[in-house]
XYZ file of C-alpha atoms in Angstrom:
747
model
C -0.111 0.393 -0.187
C 1.659 3.098 -1.458
C 2.190 5.988 0.796
C 0.644 8.359 -2.076
C -2.644 6.150 -1.762
C -2.700 6.839 2.119
C -2.330 10.650 1.301
C -5.310 10.706 -1.141
C -7.328 8.975 1.038
C -6.605 10.930 4.001
C -7.629 14.020 1.574
C -10.746 12.521 0.161
C -11.839 12.142 4.240
C -10.701 15.441 5.098
C -13.280 17.304 2.645
C -15.732 14.886 3.097
C -15.340 16.468 6.966
C -16.274 19.667 5.303
C -19.342 18.500 3.445
C -20.454 16.940 6.747
C -19.476 20.061 8.738
C -21.905 22.079 5.884
C -25.706 23.250 6.892
C -27.049 21.270 4.003
C -30.382 18.765 3.822
C -29.574 15.013 3.399
C -30.409 14.962 -0.323
C -27.715 17.981 -1.294
C -25.186 16.691 1.563
C -25.461 13.349 -0.438
C -25.111 15.280 -3.701
C -21.993 16.746 -3.116
C -20.397 13.208 -1.674
C -20.771 11.844 -4.822
C -19.250 14.452 -6.497
C -16.110 14.518 -4.058
C -15.657 11.075 -4.807
C -15.753 11.116 -8.394
C -13.260 13.811 -8.095
C -10.984 12.656 -5.855
C -11.084 9.251 -8.012
C -10.540 10.725 -11.124
C -13.532 8.604 -12.477
C -16.601 10.007 -14.531
C -19.330 8.323 -12.189
C -20.030 7.818 -8.373
C -23.349 6.188 -7.336
C -24.771 5.579 -3.810
C -27.771 3.151 -3.931
C -29.113 2.652 -0.311
C -32.287 0.212 0.571
C -35.527 1.374 0.693
C -36.912 -1.794 2.116
C -35.470 -5.238 2.638
C -35.259 -6.352 -0.556
C -35.284 -3.459 -2.719
C -32.225 -0.585 -3.573
C -32.695 2.843 -4.716
C -30.273 4.794 -6.874
C -30.397 7.894 -4.255
C -27.600 10.239 -5.407
C -25.004 10.099 -8.596
C -22.348 12.452 -10.006
C -22.447 11.323 -14.181
C -25.443 9.212 -14.369
C -28.987 11.105 -15.173
C -30.147 13.425 -12.361
C -33.627 12.285 -13.112
C -32.821 8.552 -12.559
C -32.314 9.461 -8.978
C -35.157 7.665 -6.265
C -36.623 6.634 -9.962
C -33.970 3.686 -10.592
C -34.698 0.817 -8.370
C -33.504 -3.049 -7.889
C -34.214 -6.218 -6.259
C -31.696 -7.696 -3.665
C -29.130 -9.832 -5.984
C -30.322 -8.240 -9.465
C -27.765 -6.668 -11.786
C -23.949 -5.948 -10.455
C -25.239 -3.538 -7.576
C -27.562 -6.093 -6.613
C -24.969 -9.044 -6.150
C -22.569 -6.373 -4.163
C -25.592 -5.816 -1.729
C -26.329 -9.669 -1.765
C -22.518 -11.094 -1.170
C -21.099 -8.056 0.623
C -18.406 -8.523 -1.407
C -16.256 -5.790 -3.837
C -17.238 -6.186 -7.926
C -14.407 -4.798 -10.028
C -14.337 -5.210 -13.755
C -13.151 -3.322 -16.888
C -16.454 -4.632 -18.742
C -19.289 -4.484 -17.137
C -22.168 -5.550 -19.994
C -19.673 -8.903 -20.285
C -20.637 -9.831 -16.387
C -23.084 -12.459 -15.534
C -25.971 -10.996 -14.281
C -25.243 -7.363 -15.697
C -28.538 -5.662 -15.917
C -28.832 -2.331 -18.008
C -30.629 0.266 -17.035
C -31.367 2.539 -20.066
C -33.105 5.544 -17.754
C -29.702 6.263 -16.107
C -27.499 6.969 -19.779
C -24.575 3.968 -18.049
C -24.737 2.252 -21.356
C -21.104 4.595 -22.010
C -19.340 3.665 -19.116
C -17.420 0.457 -19.286
C -15.510 -0.168 -16.256
C -17.480 -0.623 -12.719
C -16.455 -0.997 -9.151
C -19.094 -1.694 -6.424
C -17.888 -1.811 -2.585
C -21.068 -2.625 0.002
C -21.749 0.318 2.521
C -21.881 -1.858 5.856
C -21.939 -1.477 9.392
C -21.147 -4.314 11.776
C -22.193 -6.861 9.513
C -25.463 -5.051 8.114
C -25.330 -3.942 4.511
C -26.927 -0.516 4.076
C -26.189 -0.344 0.515
C -23.529 -0.094 -2.411
C -21.172 2.606 -3.536
C -20.179 2.460 -7.213
C -17.638 4.054 -9.350
C -17.932 3.733 -12.800
C -15.882 5.169 -16.076
C -15.385 4.958 -19.931
C -12.128 3.487 -20.071
C -11.989 -0.253 -19.752
C -9.651 -0.911 -17.125
C -9.948 -2.482 -13.600
C -9.443 -0.311 -10.280
C -6.640 -0.899 -8.384
C -6.218 -2.082 -5.078
C -5.514 1.213 -3.578
C -8.606 2.981 -5.001
C -10.654 0.070 -3.919
C -9.272 0.167 -0.450
C -10.297 4.095 -0.643
C -13.485 3.216 -1.761
C -13.870 1.211 1.466
C -12.823 3.741 3.913
C -15.182 5.966 2.003
C -18.073 3.491 2.453
C -17.354 2.995 5.885
C -17.845 6.672 6.753
C -20.953 6.823 4.768
C -22.422 4.055 7.147
C -21.503 5.595 10.075
C -23.179 8.869 8.178
C -25.839 7.212 8.015
C -26.440 5.746 11.105
C -26.239 9.204 12.636
C -29.099 10.527 10.338
C -26.956 12.586 7.893
C -28.860 11.828 5.081
C -32.375 11.894 6.248
C -34.594 13.094 3.189
C -38.408 12.358 1.770
C -37.328 8.989 0.030
C -38.335 6.506 1.409
C -34.320 4.885 1.358
C -33.129 8.331 3.057
C -36.070 7.848 5.856
C -34.538 8.565 9.148
C -32.711 4.730 10.565
C -34.115 3.516 13.278
C -37.461 4.801 12.912
C -39.097 2.347 10.508
C -41.348 -0.219 11.594
C -39.794 -3.796 11.333
C -41.148 -7.387 12.049
C -39.061 -9.565 13.447
C -39.837 -13.568 12.548
C -37.900 -15.814 15.127
C -39.043 -18.921 17.045
C -41.131 -19.275 20.538
C -39.082 -20.206 23.362
C -41.622 -19.169 25.938
C -45.112 -18.415 25.071
C -47.210 -15.557 26.354
C -47.687 -11.977 24.825
C -46.090 -8.840 26.324
C -45.854 -4.599 25.178
C -43.197 -2.597 26.457
C -39.931 -0.518 25.421
C -36.512 -1.781 24.327
C -33.752 -2.115 26.822
C -30.896 -3.530 25.546
C -28.652 -5.759 27.323
C -25.524 -4.384 25.512
C -26.363 -0.842 24.288
C -24.860 -0.148 20.998
C -21.999 2.003 20.459
C -22.230 5.192 18.767
C -19.454 6.720 16.574
C -19.740 10.263 16.305
C -16.128 11.144 14.774
C -15.492 8.389 12.076
C -13.280 10.847 10.033
C -9.741 11.558 12.141
C -8.513 15.289 12.203
C -5.061 14.048 13.358
C -4.016 10.654 12.635
C -0.944 10.538 14.924
C -2.992 11.585 17.700
C -5.715 8.722 16.496
C -2.872 6.057 16.409
C -1.904 7.039 20.163
C -5.263 6.758 21.469
C -5.862 3.423 19.408
C -2.113 2.370 21.090
C -3.168 3.250 24.818
C -6.740 1.290 24.449
C -5.441 -1.775 23.144
C -2.776 -1.839 25.937
C -5.619 -0.862 28.509
C -7.437 -3.627 26.704
C -4.563 -6.378 27.355
C -4.193 -5.136 30.925
C -7.624 -6.053 31.362
C -7.564 -9.428 29.707
C -4.549 -10.408 31.597
C -6.562 -9.913 34.638
C -9.533 -11.976 33.821
C -6.889 -14.570 33.195
C -5.205 -14.415 36.639
C -8.825 -14.206 38.348
C -9.991 -17.234 36.122
C -10.954 -20.493 37.678
C -8.851 -23.502 36.389
C -11.841 -24.928 34.128
C -9.645 -25.835 30.451
C -12.481 -24.269 28.289
C -12.980 -20.788 30.444
C -9.231 -20.624 30.248
C -9.096 -21.287 26.432
C -11.515 -18.659 25.732
C -9.620 -16.329 27.621
C -6.395 -17.406 25.935
C -8.496 -16.385 22.568
C -8.828 -13.038 23.563
C -5.407 -12.678 24.974
C -4.094 -13.869 21.231
C -6.286 -11.595 19.505
C -5.544 -8.414 21.878
C -1.951 -9.102 21.276
C -2.341 -10.247 17.312
C 0.093 -7.689 15.284
C -2.148 -8.280 12.311
C -5.422 -6.970 13.637
C -3.021 -3.929 15.155
C -1.515 -3.166 11.646
C -4.444 -3.460 9.918
C -6.341 -0.814 12.238
C -2.989 1.468 12.527
C -3.537 1.215 8.407
C -7.124 2.498 8.689
C -6.391 5.380 11.111
C -3.124 6.471 8.471
C -5.742 6.367 5.578
C -7.715 8.971 7.553
C -10.185 6.986 9.725
C -10.682 7.843 13.556
C -9.804 4.925 15.962
C -13.123 4.243 16.752
C -13.761 3.884 12.831
C -10.605 1.779 12.223
C -11.886 -0.864 15.225
C -15.436 -0.790 13.682
C -14.200 -1.492 10.491
C -12.386 -4.483 11.224
C -14.966 -5.568 13.508
C -17.563 -5.488 10.530
C -15.099 -7.309 8.135
C -15.131 -10.192 11.172
C -18.856 -10.499 11.615
C -18.572 -11.011 7.601
C -16.466 -13.889 7.862
C -18.330 -14.930 10.680
C -21.726 -14.864 8.928
C -19.862 -17.467 6.008
C -17.954 -19.366 8.401
C -19.365 -23.122 8.833
C -16.100 -24.298 10.558
C -17.391 -24.448 14.252
C -13.998 -23.485 16.109
C -13.613 -20.752 13.280
C -17.070 -19.505 14.077
C -16.082 -19.383 17.772
C -12.632 -17.702 17.047
C -14.494 -14.591 15.129
C -17.293 -14.335 17.914
C -14.419 -13.881 20.329
C -12.686 -11.150 17.990
C -15.990 -9.702 17.603
C -16.535 -9.571 21.217
C -13.084 -8.229 21.880
C -13.775 -5.484 19.415
C -17.175 -4.137 21.208
C -14.963 -4.088 24.400
C -12.060 -2.005 22.778
C -14.810 0.703 21.273
C -16.113 0.867 24.935
C -12.593 1.732 25.904
C -12.087 4.359 23.470
C -15.845 5.840 23.467
C -16.023 5.558 27.348
C -19.629 4.007 26.658
C -19.397 1.230 28.590
C -22.531 -1.179 29.494
C -23.581 1.597 31.754
C -24.566 4.549 29.793
C -26.473 6.623 32.116
C -29.744 5.712 30.054
C -32.404 4.836 32.510
C -34.810 1.643 32.018
C -38.249 1.956 30.913
C -40.794 0.817 33.765
C -41.995 -1.832 30.873
C -38.458 -2.739 29.545
C -38.117 -5.754 26.757
C -34.850 -6.896 26.865
C -33.074 -7.235 23.741
C -29.800 -9.082 23.177
C -27.747 -11.226 21.014
C -27.965 -14.026 24.178
C -27.727 -13.632 27.556
C -26.465 -16.364 30.460
C -29.272 -17.584 33.117
C -27.431 -15.688 35.929
C -27.414 -11.991 33.678
C -31.404 -12.642 33.280
C -31.828 -13.605 36.950
C -30.417 -10.397 38.181
C -33.483 -8.653 35.654
C -35.915 -10.846 37.050
C -39.565 -9.715 36.912
C -38.698 -6.393 35.956
C -38.882 -7.576 32.212
C -41.996 -7.679 30.355
C -40.527 -9.929 27.599
C -37.034 -10.982 26.198
C -36.036 -11.079 22.476
C -32.810 -12.757 21.600
C -30.649 -12.934 18.018
C -29.780 -15.985 18.968
C -30.885 -18.624 21.908
C -32.421 -21.826 22.012
C -35.635 -23.722 23.070
C -33.663 -25.599 25.780
C -31.173 -22.784 26.578
C -30.735 -22.062 30.233
C -32.165 -18.618 29.234
C -35.229 -20.216 27.968
C -35.749 -22.222 31.212
C -35.195 -18.944 33.548
C -37.822 -16.925 31.368
C -40.695 -19.752 31.826
C -39.442 -20.086 35.663
C -40.259 -16.040 35.338
C -42.935 -16.231 32.959
C -42.011 -14.098 30.662
C -42.604 -14.449 26.991
C -39.166 -15.163 24.769
C -38.768 -15.026 21.294
C -35.643 -16.303 20.079
C -33.628 -16.232 16.508
C -34.809 -12.456 15.880
C -31.967 -12.153 13.321
C -30.276 -8.307 13.358
C -32.758 -6.819 16.419
C -29.748 -5.965 17.934
C -28.667 -3.523 14.446
C -32.266 -2.376 14.301
C -33.384 -1.693 18.325
C -32.827 1.213 20.352
C -32.882 2.177 23.944
C -36.549 3.267 24.268
C -37.951 1.849 21.048
C -41.737 0.638 21.373
C -41.927 -3.325 20.927
C -44.643 -5.943 20.848
C -43.847 -9.507 21.610
C -45.477 -12.630 20.604
C -44.141 -15.227 22.420
C -46.831 -17.852 20.959
C -46.123 -17.119 17.308
C -42.306 -16.010 18.043
C -42.396 -12.469 16.592
C -41.549 -9.413 17.096
C -43.073 -6.055 16.757
C -40.574 -3.333 16.402
C -41.670 0.389 16.174
C -45.214 -1.084 15.372
C -47.776 0.910 13.058
C -51.012 1.963 14.883
C -53.183 -0.998 12.871
C -50.527 -3.553 14.605
C -50.439 -2.059 17.850
C -54.297 -2.051 18.085
C -54.637 -5.557 17.126
C -52.012 -6.588 19.481
C -53.390 -4.607 22.047
C -56.875 -6.611 21.523
C -55.198 -9.820 22.001
C -53.548 -8.805 25.355
C -57.141 -7.611 26.649
C -58.774 -10.908 25.493
C -55.722 -12.898 27.231
C -56.652 -10.826 30.213
C -60.244 -11.654 30.279
C -59.164 -15.144 30.107
C -56.990 -14.959 32.933
C -59.684 -13.303 35.439
C -61.898 -16.323 34.030
C -59.234 -19.189 35.066
C -58.943 -16.938 38.491
C -62.348 -18.124 38.941
C -62.037 -21.605 38.839
C -58.699 -21.647 40.663
C -59.742 -23.595 43.487
C -61.811 -26.275 41.445
C -60.900 -29.748 40.909
C -59.725 -30.608 37.485
C -62.694 -32.723 36.972
C -63.905 -33.640 33.474
C -67.807 -33.911 31.933
C -67.353 -37.834 32.471
C -65.936 -37.490 36.179
C -62.665 -38.160 35.420
C -60.165 -36.028 37.972
C -56.702 -35.159 36.499
C -54.130 -33.779 38.749
C -52.637 -30.706 37.589
C -49.039 -29.486 39.046
C -46.636 -27.210 38.334
C -42.533 -27.235 37.174
C -40.463 -24.845 39.159
C -36.599 -24.498 39.226
C -36.512 -21.166 41.201
C -37.669 -19.735 44.497
C -39.325 -17.158 42.063
C -41.760 -19.955 41.406
C -43.031 -20.511 44.402
C -45.573 -17.773 44.850
C -47.069 -19.543 41.799
C -48.049 -22.424 43.644
C -50.865 -20.517 45.481
C -51.757 -18.314 42.540
C -52.261 -20.826 39.776
C -54.111 -23.606 41.738
C -51.524 -26.290 41.150
C -51.706 -29.135 43.536
C -48.031 -29.373 44.295
C -44.742 -29.380 42.191
C -44.535 -32.011 39.638
C -40.991 -31.269 38.627
C -38.556 -28.900 40.629
C -35.339 -28.420 38.233
C -32.478 -28.908 40.738
C -29.904 -28.132 37.981
C -30.749 -24.441 37.779
C -28.754 -23.539 40.851
C -26.038 -25.143 39.682
C -26.338 -22.954 36.308
C -26.535 -19.506 37.716
C -23.645 -19.902 39.717
C -20.078 -19.958 38.319
C -18.629 -22.561 40.900
C -20.163 -25.785 42.247
C -22.846 -24.748 45.174
C -21.926 -26.354 48.321
C -24.130 -28.656 50.250
C -25.499 -26.546 52.714
C -26.190 -23.854 50.329
C -28.401 -26.447 48.538
C -29.630 -27.559 51.433
C -31.141 -24.464 52.714
C -32.341 -23.770 49.225
C -34.332 -26.871 49.275
C -35.665 -26.210 52.662
C -37.294 -23.028 51.204
C -38.838 -24.613 48.618
C -40.356 -27.264 51.347
C -41.521 -24.485 53.269
C -42.927 -22.441 50.809
C -44.614 -25.386 49.464
C -47.025 -25.260 52.549
C -47.113 -29.502 52.536
C -48.025 -29.768 49.132
C -45.789 -32.378 47.666
C -42.806 -31.383 45.553
C -40.815 -33.706 43.081
C -37.261 -32.500 43.545
C -35.593 -34.402 40.157
C -31.705 -34.578 40.454
C -29.002 -32.851 38.605
C -29.794 -32.857 35.057
C -26.934 -31.313 33.420
C -25.341 -32.488 30.061
C -26.927 -31.754 26.386
C -27.534 -28.287 26.356
C -26.730 -27.793 29.724
C -23.103 -26.845 30.670
C -21.743 -25.922 33.689
C -19.129 -23.087 33.177
C -17.363 -24.611 35.727
C -17.089 -28.204 34.547
C -15.275 -28.870 31.851
C -17.748 -30.220 28.936
C -17.105 -33.728 27.207
C -16.179 -33.304 23.251
C -19.425 -35.135 21.913
C -20.667 -35.157 18.457
C -24.357 -35.229 19.659
C -24.590 -34.261 23.371
C -28.623 -34.905 23.509
C -27.672 -38.838 23.170
C -24.272 -38.327 25.094
C -23.075 -38.118 28.930
C -25.884 -36.373 30.723
C -28.223 -36.083 33.680
C -28.359 -40.078 35.531
C -25.186 -40.892 33.545
C -23.243 -38.360 35.157
C -24.484 -38.513 38.144
C -23.461 -42.583 38.554
C -19.845 -41.671 37.049
C -19.435 -38.822 39.270
C -21.147 -40.493 42.676
C -19.676 -37.603 44.910
C -21.786 -35.355 43.041
C -24.847 -37.150 43.187
C -24.203 -38.110 47.024
C -23.629 -34.093 48.018
C -27.060 -33.241 46.667
C -28.887 -36.501 47.906
C -27.448 -35.319 51.265
C -28.745 -31.561 50.702
C -32.239 -32.901 50.222
C -32.109 -35.581 53.162
C -31.124 -32.524 55.347
C -33.562 -30.226 53.980
C -36.795 -32.627 54.515
C -35.368 -32.401 58.307
C -38.027 -35.217 59.106
C -40.960 -34.033 56.168
C -41.573 -36.533 53.289
C -39.214 -36.196 50.821
C -39.599 -37.005 46.956
C -36.761 -37.441 44.637
C -36.599 -38.447 40.941
C -33.761 -39.612 38.894
C -33.727 -37.707 35.042
C -33.123 -39.858 31.884
C -33.007 -42.951 33.025
C -32.500 -45.486 29.800
C -32.499 -48.848 31.993
C -33.410 -50.509 34.940
C -29.848 -51.314 36.013
C -29.096 -47.245 36.227
C -32.388 -46.987 38.391
C -31.591 -49.591 40.531
C -27.851 -47.915 41.002
C -28.966 -44.563 41.603
C -31.353 -46.219 44.278
C -28.664 -48.074 46.098
C -26.779 -44.984 46.423
C -29.836 -43.243 47.681
C -29.997 -45.856 50.275
C -26.220 -45.380 51.263
C -26.710 -41.707 51.794
C -29.753 -42.504 53.987
C -27.829 -44.755 56.020
C -24.916 -42.425 56.136
C -26.671 -39.383 57.163
C -28.449 -42.042 59.927
C -25.027 -42.726 61.250
C -24.230 -39.015 61.019
C -27.265 -38.234 63.488
C -29.202 -36.377 61.032
C -32.762 -36.409 61.000
C -34.362 -38.577 58.376
C -37.474 -37.815 55.977
C -40.479 -39.406 57.233
C -41.050 -40.702 53.780
C -39.077 -41.112 50.827
C -40.568 -41.632 47.529
C -38.354 -42.618 44.680
C -39.255 -42.316 40.902
C -37.756 -42.275 37.646
C -38.213 -39.871 34.323
C -39.114 -41.767 31.618
C -37.439 -39.922 28.524
C -36.227 -42.715 26.548
C -38.320 -45.279 24.312
C -36.006 -48.147 25.752
C -37.279 -47.666 29.573
C -40.956 -48.109 27.949
C -39.828 -51.840 27.267
C -38.228 -52.149 30.558
C -38.609 -55.663 32.480
C -41.663 -55.573 34.547
C -39.803 -55.606 37.924
C -38.490 -52.154 36.829
C -42.462 -51.237 36.807
C -42.788 -52.947 40.077
C -39.871 -51.673 41.913
C -40.154 -47.650 40.877
C -42.627 -45.841 42.644
C -43.336 -43.584 40.383
C -43.001 -42.728 36.699
C -43.069 -38.966 34.979
C -42.895 -38.917 31.224
C -40.397 -36.264 29.968
C -42.437 -35.264 27.083
C -39.592 -33.050 25.585
C -36.767 -35.296 25.579
C -39.114 -38.567 24.672
C -40.845 -37.008 21.623
C -37.232 -35.941 20.445
C -35.682 -39.316 20.583
C -39.092 -41.033 18.749
C -39.413 -39.120 16.167
C -35.606 -38.784 16.100
C -35.828 -34.786 15.640
C -33.666 -32.975 17.577
C -35.361 -30.540 19.429
C -33.094 -27.684 19.265
C -32.906 -28.005 15.239
C -35.549 -25.082 14.100
C -35.784 -27.322 10.409
C -37.133 -30.313 11.966
C -38.469 -29.901 15.422
C -42.107 -28.569 14.140
C -42.225 -31.276 11.783
C -43.176 -34.058 14.312
C -46.870 -33.910 16.098
C -47.612 -34.842 19.594
C -50.969 -36.004 18.439
C -49.721 -38.057 15.296
C -51.257 -41.331 16.098
C -48.039 -43.572 16.715
C -46.795 -41.099 19.325
C -50.321 -41.535 20.993
C -50.306 -45.308 20.536
C -46.770 -45.450 22.172
C -48.005 -43.235 25.119
C -50.794 -45.573 25.526
C -48.566 -48.448 26.016
C -46.660 -47.052 28.446
C -50.295 -45.940 30.072
C -50.971 -49.914 29.768
C -47.940 -51.079 31.737
C -48.256 -48.681 34.336
C -51.557 -49.983 35.076
C -50.485 -53.594 35.124
C -48.167 -52.672 37.888
C -50.121 -49.962 39.622
C -47.239 -47.902 39.208
C -48.225 -43.765 39.421
C -47.687 -41.979 36.124
C -47.910 -38.296 35.195
C -46.770 -36.280 31.997
C -44.247 -33.390 32.206
C -43.366 -31.151 29.114
C -44.392 -28.453 27.101
C -47.304 -30.414 25.628
C -48.636 -30.943 28.940
C -49.581 -26.984 29.474
C -51.038 -26.797 25.959
C -54.953 -27.647 26.294
C -55.518 -29.444 23.294
C -52.627 -31.718 23.915
C -53.639 -32.217 27.467
C -56.823 -33.117 27.089
C -55.968 -35.666 24.403
C -52.951 -36.862 27.126
C -55.982 -37.432 29.775
C -58.095 -38.925 26.970
C -55.116 -41.782 26.737
C -55.190 -42.446 30.159
C -52.962 -40.108 31.821
C -54.658 -38.662 35.087
C -51.324 -36.294 36.343
C -49.952 -33.532 34.176
C -47.265 -31.282 35.051
C -46.744 -27.908 33.365
C -45.655 -24.275 33.715
C -47.978 -22.413 36.164
C -49.327 -19.789 33.763
C -50.761 -22.980 31.828
C -52.656 -24.722 34.869
C -55.873 -22.022 34.489
C -56.324 -22.606 30.492
C -55.954 -26.670 30.592
C -58.249 -26.972 33.310
C -60.653 -24.478 31.791
C -60.895 -27.298 28.900
C -60.559 -30.162 30.778
C -63.871 -29.049 32.875
C -65.641 -29.243 29.568
C -64.137 -32.369 27.812
C -65.985 -35.695 27.942
C -62.617 -38.046 27.978
C -64.822 -41.137 27.120
C -66.323 -39.194 23.676
C -62.917 -37.915 23.142
C -60.901 -41.180 23.386
C -63.386 -42.266 20.836
C -62.680 -39.773 18.482
C -58.819 -40.203 18.626
C -59.429 -44.295 18.086
C -61.671 -43.332 14.762
C -59.038 -41.097 13.192
C -56.731 -43.832 14.069
C -58.945 -46.446 12.365
C -59.396 -44.163 9.737
C -55.314 -43.931 8.723
C -55.074 -40.711 9.740
C -51.510 -39.574 10.754
C -52.706 -37.146 13.294
C -55.591 -36.965 15.439
C -55.314 -33.099 15.651
C -57.854 -32.144 13.007
C -60.004 -34.845 14.133
C -60.044 -33.400 17.800
C -60.039 -29.936 16.936
C -63.634 -30.791 14.845
C -64.891 -32.206 17.932
C -64.341 -29.612 20.354
C -66.084 -27.423 18.000
C -68.813 -28.992 17.680
C -69.007 -30.130 21.643
C -68.855 -26.558 22.446
C -71.411 -25.075 20.235
């Protein structure tokens, strides 16, 4: 890269700074910029195309093409050379544009006399805002130095657009972050909420993209990088001995000390960018590579570099996570991702949560369910679009979020919330009514829990007890293993708050998607089928023993109910039962008060356990079907995989037949059986489960009212006949037949 190029680039940015300082409207400023670039690049044409919507680019300013084409010439994403640059976010540089594949001739622009073409994406942090184009009559390719200069200018244009420098009458020139946007994600926790955006990591705003004094900017960058390196070293010194945690921090240190990273940013500053803009330019390139990387290791490393760039930007700008902004009274949390401990810090103050990443089985999703907060995941790019204080509506049922919604959407959404509120009033009126169907069958409805915050719902929801208490949450929200006394205190409070109602404590269910930060994870090709739950407990008996001791001491003479997760065969249950017996004997010898009664059960989450010997069903004191895992293994459909998880229906005849077989086996041995999982909390699925013979359902507290309301109006005998008739007709799912039956009987 020549010195002459650097000087030219700096001069062009210097002239750009003068244009930015002028008292001009958006269109006039953009027109001046295209003329300036064409003059500086010694080329006949410079044009700026910006997105008017997600799929359409519009010519917003030009020097050299016909002026009447401005705001009239449009093209679809991917159409023509400009559309290709916008779609791929890659430079197109050709000496013979008409000969390029996909070239689109636009006669209204008068561009037919220009042969050469160079298009550079205008992008910020992985988001493409438009395309900067230069053209000339001479058939030549633009040099690397010229393309680099265009990239630097495009970076500044992106920052100017972010700051609202080009606001005008055209849709493509409308103010950034003011348009209504609909984000389609996935449902991780049902419910609806309206509020205002609260960004977990507020965006860094760069107000000075152009360097006035490159030497001073280079010095600022060096000082900031030195501070960054010190902070990473301090994190390493204070880190736990966990290998994975150390590996991440070592990657941070490697990037923080990367000479290539530093050299590229210094070159950007020499070309005329400010220190902040130089960091963000490199961050944008990292995000672009991140979006196309298929190698998981490379993706993780690029994510590390992206995170490190954010830290460096906050040092340079002084914009830490504490920005001085005040959290709104009705906050909807928006983030790329979030851990369970951070989410618990917010607690019930949140109305809803929208994440760019996440999964239905993630720790954050588990906490959101516990707090009954609507959660939408996979809302792509929402952190780039949302600003603190933006009006937002979250529909967890549909997995969508309306950012800055139009009035018609707001009205319809509020009507939906009002209807849900009326329904909740109706559910409150039947809170203390037993769930007895029209045919006289009583169904036990209990709630799932995992946090102390869940327990007030035991009274308000009308739940008969806690059918599943997830003990792993107490491990997941800490950065080190909880002590036995800490666990004992927590479990004791749970029993105290239950007020004598039955609480089923599921022992530690880690592995698969639940990885403890302080425990080295096993490298497994398919963790959901790997070393998890009871398998971990049996291989690490010290952890299981510690938890069982905590449960026994928490009971302090009261009845205790314990359930082992993910039992796949009889021998695993017997081994776990033997460990409990040894622990009880050890506690007796130590003089601790033993529970009045210990009830011991297992979760049936693998098809294999349904075919266990009869002796298992006779020995186990109760069984709970873990519907989420059982369904994914039954259909061989990973519930974390969005492509397949919704393809298989709980009301599929084959799955219902399988559940019926489990019910019959339990009836043979008088083994109490319940169903626990998301489907238990869906009214339609719940009544079908009851019709198949399940007499106990455990669900999130908010689902008890809707499920009970439908159970009170259903004749299970008649519903069973409908299911059997649909199966006899060869229907794959009974859903349609059941819906028709319920509509007809309620009409």
